[in-house]
Amino acid sequence: MCNITTKDEFEKHIKRILITEQEIQEAVIKAGAEISKEYEGKPILLVSILKGSFVFLSDLCRAITLPCEMDFMIAKSYYNSTESSGEVKILMDLEHDISQYHVIIVEDIVDTGQTLSKLVPMLKERNPLSVSVVTLLDKPSRRTAPFNPDKTLFTIPDHFVIGYGLDCSEYYRNLPYIAEYNAEV
Ligand code: IMP
């Protein structure tokens, strides 16, 4: 558990900016416009997987020009890193009965794919009208479970990243950009 108290300690772990604030905003506006076109006339529920996706959700929902509802979920995957199987536990469930909605899962990053490869079938068992996944980031080189998001804003190499909702020990979620984390200082 890192315990960062000063601005210097905070900044020294920010190795380099990978995606700027402007690049994120442009991609979010584009994704919001595409979703608005694809789902016109359909009841949509944006499902944010906490905590990492809260910043992305707050920008994405304002880029969607359709009426939409929002709900939140906390899911955690428990798995042995050498195995491709694992378990996903829902630590906080949705309030909505999703059977009347087209569910759009809003995720910060798809890494191993373990969480969403289990969570999507779990939500489909509740008989929603449809389920799709929009992720801000995708790290396909890290995949240990077969999962592909429907919409990806940025594909990135295998770096541990922070900012725009993504954390390292709960810090850095408030950075307005995506940066590579420097663990070596
Ligand atoms: P999964 O490995 O695809 O199941 O991803 C699970 C979760 O791990 C993501 O939703 C993130 O919260 C977290 N995660 C994966 N890679 C990173 C990263 O580079 N930075 C911060 N969090 C990450």
CSV table of C-alpha atoms and ligand atoms in Angstrom, one decimal:
chain,number,residue,atom,x,y,z
A,1,MET,CA,0.0,0.0,0.0
A,2,CYS,CA,1.7,3.2,-1.1
A,3,ASN,CA,1.0,6.2,1.1
A,4,ILE,CA,1.6,9.4,-0.9
A,5,THR,CA,1.4,12.6,1.1
A,6,THR,CA,3.4,15.2,-0.9
A,7,LYS,CA,3.1,16.6,-4.5
A,8,ASP,CA,6.7,15.5,-5.2
A,9,GLU,CA,6.0,11.9,-4.3
A,10,PHE,CA,2.8,12.0,-6.3
A,11,GLU,CA,4.5,13.3,-9.5
A,12,LYS,CA,7.6,11.2,-9.4
A,13,HIS,CA,5.5,8.1,-10.3
A,14,ILE,CA,4.1,9.7,-13.4
A,15,LYS,CA,6.5,8.3,-16.0
A,16,ARG,CA,5.0,9.8,-19.2
A,17,ILE,CA,1.7,10.8,-20.6
A,18,LEU,CA,0.3,8.2,-23.0
A,19,ILE,CA,-3.0,9.8,-23.9
A,20,THR,CA,-3.7,13.5,-23.5
A,21,GLU,CA,-6.8,15.1,-22.0
A,22,GLN,CA,-7.7,16.4,-25.5
A,23,GLU,CA,-7.3,13.0,-27.2
A,24,ILE,CA,-9.5,11.5,-24.5
A,25,GLN,CA,-12.2,14.2,-24.9
A,26,GLU,CA,-12.2,13.8,-28.7
A,27,ALA,CA,-12.5,10.0,-28.5
A,28,VAL,CA,-15.3,10.3,-25.9
A,29,ILE,CA,-17.3,12.8,-28.0
A,30,LYS,CA,-17.0,10.4,-31.0
A,31,ALA,CA,-18.1,7.3,-28.9
A,32,GLY,CA,-21.0,9.3,-27.5
A,33,ALA,CA,-22.2,10.3,-31.0
A,34,GLU,CA,-21.9,6.7,-32.2
A,35,ILE,CA,-23.8,5.3,-29.3
A,36,SER,CA,-26.5,8.0,-29.8
A,37,LYS,CA,-26.9,6.9,-33.4
A,38,GLU,CA,-26.9,3.1,-32.7
A,39,TYR,CA,-29.4,3.2,-29.8
A,40,GLU,CA,-31.8,5.8,-31.0
A,41,GLY,CA,-35.4,4.9,-29.9
A,42,LYS,CA,-34.1,2.2,-27.5
A,43,PRO,CA,-34.2,2.2,-23.7
A,44,ILE,CA,-30.6,2.3,-22.6
A,45,LEU,CA,-29.0,1.7,-19.2
A,46,LEU,CA,-25.3,2.7,-18.8
A,47,VAL,CA,-23.7,0.3,-16.3
A,48,SER,CA,-20.5,1.6,-14.7
A,49,ILE,CA,-18.1,-0.9,-13.2
A,50,LEU,CA,-16.7,0.9,-10.2
A,51,LYS,CA,-14.4,2.4,-9.3
A,52,GLY,CA,-12.2,2.8,-12.3
A,53,SER,CA,-14.9,3.8,-14.8
A,54,PHE,CA,-16.5,6.7,-12.9
A,55,VAL,CA,-14.6,9.5,-14.8
A,56,PHE,CA,-15.2,7.9,-18.2
A,57,LEU,CA,-18.9,7.4,-17.4
A,58,SER,CA,-19.3,11.0,-16.4
A,59,ASP,CA,-17.9,12.3,-19.7
A,60,LEU,CA,-19.4,9.6,-21.9
A,61,CYS,CA,-23.0,10.1,-20.5
A,62,ARG,CA,-22.8,13.8,-21.3
A,63,ALA,CA,-21.7,13.0,-24.9
A,64,ILE,CA,-24.8,10.8,-25.4
A,65,THR,CA,-27.7,12.8,-26.7
A,66,LEU,CA,-30.4,10.2,-25.9
A,67,PRO,CA,-32.4,9.7,-22.7
A,68,CYS,CA,-30.5,7.1,-20.7
A,69,GLU,CA,-30.4,5.7,-17.2
A,70,MET,CA,-27.4,4.9,-15.2
A,71,ASP,CA,-26.5,2.2,-12.6
A,72,PHE,CA,-23.4,1.1,-10.8
A,73,MET,CA,-21.8,-2.2,-9.9
A,74,ILE,CA,-18.7,-3.3,-8.1
A,75,ALA,CA,-17.2,-6.6,-9.3
A,76,LYS,CA,-13.9,-8.2,-8.3
A,77,SER,CA,-12.2,-11.1,-9.9
A,78,TYR,CA,-10.3,-13.6,-7.9
A,79,TYR,CA,-8.0,-15.8,-9.9
A,80,ASN,CA,-4.6,-17.4,-9.9
A,81,SER,CA,-2.4,-15.6,-12.5
A,82,THR,CA,-1.1,-18.8,-13.9
A,83,GLU,CA,-4.6,-20.1,-14.7
A,84,SER,CA,-7.1,-18.8,-17.1
A,85,SER,CA,-10.1,-19.7,-14.9
A,86,GLY,CA,-11.3,-17.6,-12.1
A,87,GLU,CA,-14.2,-16.3,-10.2
A,88,VAL,CA,-16.0,-13.0,-10.3
A,89,LYS,CA,-17.8,-11.8,-7.2
A,90,ILE,CA,-20.4,-9.0,-7.3
A,91,LEU,CA,-19.6,-6.8,-4.3
A,92,MET,CA,-22.3,-4.2,-5.1
A,93,ASP,CA,-25.1,-5.1,-7.5
A,94,LEU,CA,-27.3,-3.0,-9.7
A,95,GLU,CA,-30.5,-1.4,-8.5
A,96,HIS,CA,-32.3,-1.9,-11.9
A,97,ASP,CA,-34.1,-4.9,-13.1
A,98,ILE,CA,-32.3,-4.9,-16.5
A,99,SER,CA,-34.9,-6.9,-18.4
A,100,GLN,CA,-36.4,-3.8,-20.1
A,101,TYR,CA,-33.0,-2.3,-21.1
A,102,HIS,CA,-30.3,-2.4,-23.7
A,103,VAL,CA,-27.3,-2.5,-21.2
A,104,ILE,CA,-24.1,-0.7,-22.1
A,105,ILE,CA,-21.3,-1.7,-19.7
A,106,VAL,CA,-18.9,1.2,-19.3
A,107,GLU,CA,-15.4,-0.1,-18.3
A,108,ASP,CA,-12.1,1.7,-17.7
A,109,ILE,CA,-9.8,-1.0,-19.1
A,110,VAL,CA,-10.0,-4.6,-20.4
A,111,ASP,CA,-6.8,-6.2,-19.2
A,112,THR,CA,-6.8,-10.0,-18.7
A,113,GLY,CA,-10.5,-10.1,-19.7
A,114,GLN,CA,-11.3,-12.2,-16.6
A,115,THR,CA,-13.8,-9.8,-15.1
A,116,LEU,CA,-15.9,-9.1,-18.2
A,117,SER,CA,-15.7,-12.6,-19.6
A,118,LYS,CA,-17.6,-13.7,-16.5
A,119,LEU,CA,-19.7,-10.6,-15.8
A,120,VAL,CA,-21.3,-10.3,-19.2
A,121,PRO,CA,-22.8,-13.9,-19.2
A,122,MET,CA,-24.0,-13.2,-15.6
A,123,LEU,CA,-25.8,-10.1,-16.8
A,124,LYS,CA,-27.2,-11.9,-19.8
A,125,GLU,CA,-28.8,-14.4,-17.5
A,126,ARG,CA,-31.0,-11.5,-16.3
A,127,ASN,CA,-32.5,-11.3,-19.8
A,128,PRO,CA,-31.8,-7.7,-20.8
A,129,LEU,CA,-32.7,-6.6,-24.4
A,130,SER,CA,-29.0,-6.7,-25.2
A,131,VAL,CA,-25.6,-6.3,-23.5
A,132,SER,CA,-22.6,-4.5,-25.0
A,133,VAL,CA,-19.3,-3.2,-23.6
A,134,VAL,CA,-17.6,0.1,-24.2
A,135,THR,CA,-14.1,0.4,-22.8
A,136,LEU,CA,-11.8,3.4,-22.6
A,137,LEU,CA,-8.7,1.2,-22.8
A,138,ASP,CA,-7.8,-2.2,-24.1
A,139,LYS,CA,-4.6,-4.1,-23.4
A,140,PRO,CA,-5.1,-7.2,-25.7
A,141,SER,CA,-1.6,-8.5,-25.1
A,142,ARG,CA,-2.5,-9.3,-21.5
A,143,ARG,CA,-5.6,-11.4,-22.3
A,144,THR,CA,-6.0,-14.7,-20.4
A,145,ALA,CA,-9.8,-15.0,-21.0
A,146,PRO,CA,-11.5,-14.8,-24.4
A,147,PHE,CA,-13.2,-11.5,-24.4
A,148,ASN,CA,-13.5,-8.6,-26.9
A,149,PRO,CA,-15.2,-5.3,-26.1
A,150,ASP,CA,-17.8,-4.0,-28.6
A,151,LYS,CA,-16.2,-0.5,-28.6
A,152,THR,CA,-12.7,0.5,-27.6
A,153,LEU,CA,-11.5,4.1,-27.5
A,154,PHE,CA,-7.8,3.3,-27.2
A,155,THR,CA,-5.7,0.1,-27.6
A,156,ILE,CA,-2.5,0.3,-25.5
A,157,PRO,CA,0.6,-1.8,-25.0
A,158,ASP,CA,1.3,-3.7,-21.8
A,159,HIS,CA,2.0,-0.8,-19.4
A,160,PHE,CA,0.5,-0.3,-16.0
A,161,VAL,CA,-1.5,3.0,-16.5
A,162,ILE,CA,-3.0,5.6,-14.2
A,163,GLY,CA,-5.3,8.5,-14.5
A,164,TYR,CA,-8.8,9.4,-15.7
A,165,GLY,CA,-10.3,7.1,-13.1
A,166,LEU,CA,-7.6,4.4,-13.1
A,167,ASP,CA,-5.6,4.1,-9.9
A,168,CYS,CA,-2.5,2.7,-8.3
A,169,SER,CA,-3.4,2.0,-4.7
A,170,GLU,CA,-6.3,4.4,-5.0
A,171,TYR,CA,-4.2,7.3,-6.1
A,172,TYR,CA,-4.0,9.1,-9.5
A,173,ARG,CA,-7.7,8.6,-10.4
A,174,ASN,CA,-7.9,12.4,-10.6
A,175,LEU,CA,-5.3,12.9,-13.3
A,176,PRO,CA,-7.1,14.3,-16.4
A,177,TYR,CA,-4.9,12.2,-18.8
A,178,ILE,CA,-3.7,8.6,-19.0
A,179,ALA,CA,-0.1,8.1,-17.9
A,180,GLU,CA,2.3,5.2,-17.5
A,181,TYR,CA,3.0,4.5,-13.9
A,182,ASN,CA,6.7,4.4,-12.8
A,183,ALA,CA,7.1,1.8,-10.1
A,184,GLU,CA,10.9,2.1,-10.1
A,185,VAL,CA,11.3,5.4,-8.1
B,1,IMP,P1,-9.3,-7.6,-16.1
B,1,IMP,O1,-7.9,-8.1,-15.8
B,1,IMP,O2,-9.6,-7.4,-17.5
B,1,IMP,O3,-10.3,-8.5,-15.4
B,1,IMP,O4,-9.4,-6.2,-15.4
B,1,IMP,C1,-9.7,-6.0,-14.1
B,1,IMP,C2,-9.5,-4.6,-13.6
B,1,IMP,O5,-8.1,-4.4,-13.3
B,1,IMP,C3,-9.8,-3.4,-14.5
B,1,IMP,O6,-11.1,-3.0,-14.6
B,1,IMP,C4,-9.0,-2.3,-13.8
B,1,IMP,O7,-9.7,-1.8,-12.7
B,1,IMP,C5,-7.8,-3.1,-13.3
B,1,IMP,N1,-6.6,-2.8,-14.2
B,1,IMP,C6,-6.1,-3.6,-15.1
B,1,IMP,N2,-5.0,-3.0,-15.7
B,1,IMP,C7,-4.8,-1.8,-15.1
B,1,IMP,C8,-3.9,-0.7,-15.3
B,1,IMP,O8,-3.0,-0.7,-16.1
B,1,IMP,N3,-4.0,0.3,-14.4
B,1,IMP,C9,-5.0,0.4,-13.4
B,1,IMP,N4,-5.9,-0.6,-13.3
B,1,IMP,C10,-5.8,-1.7,-14.1
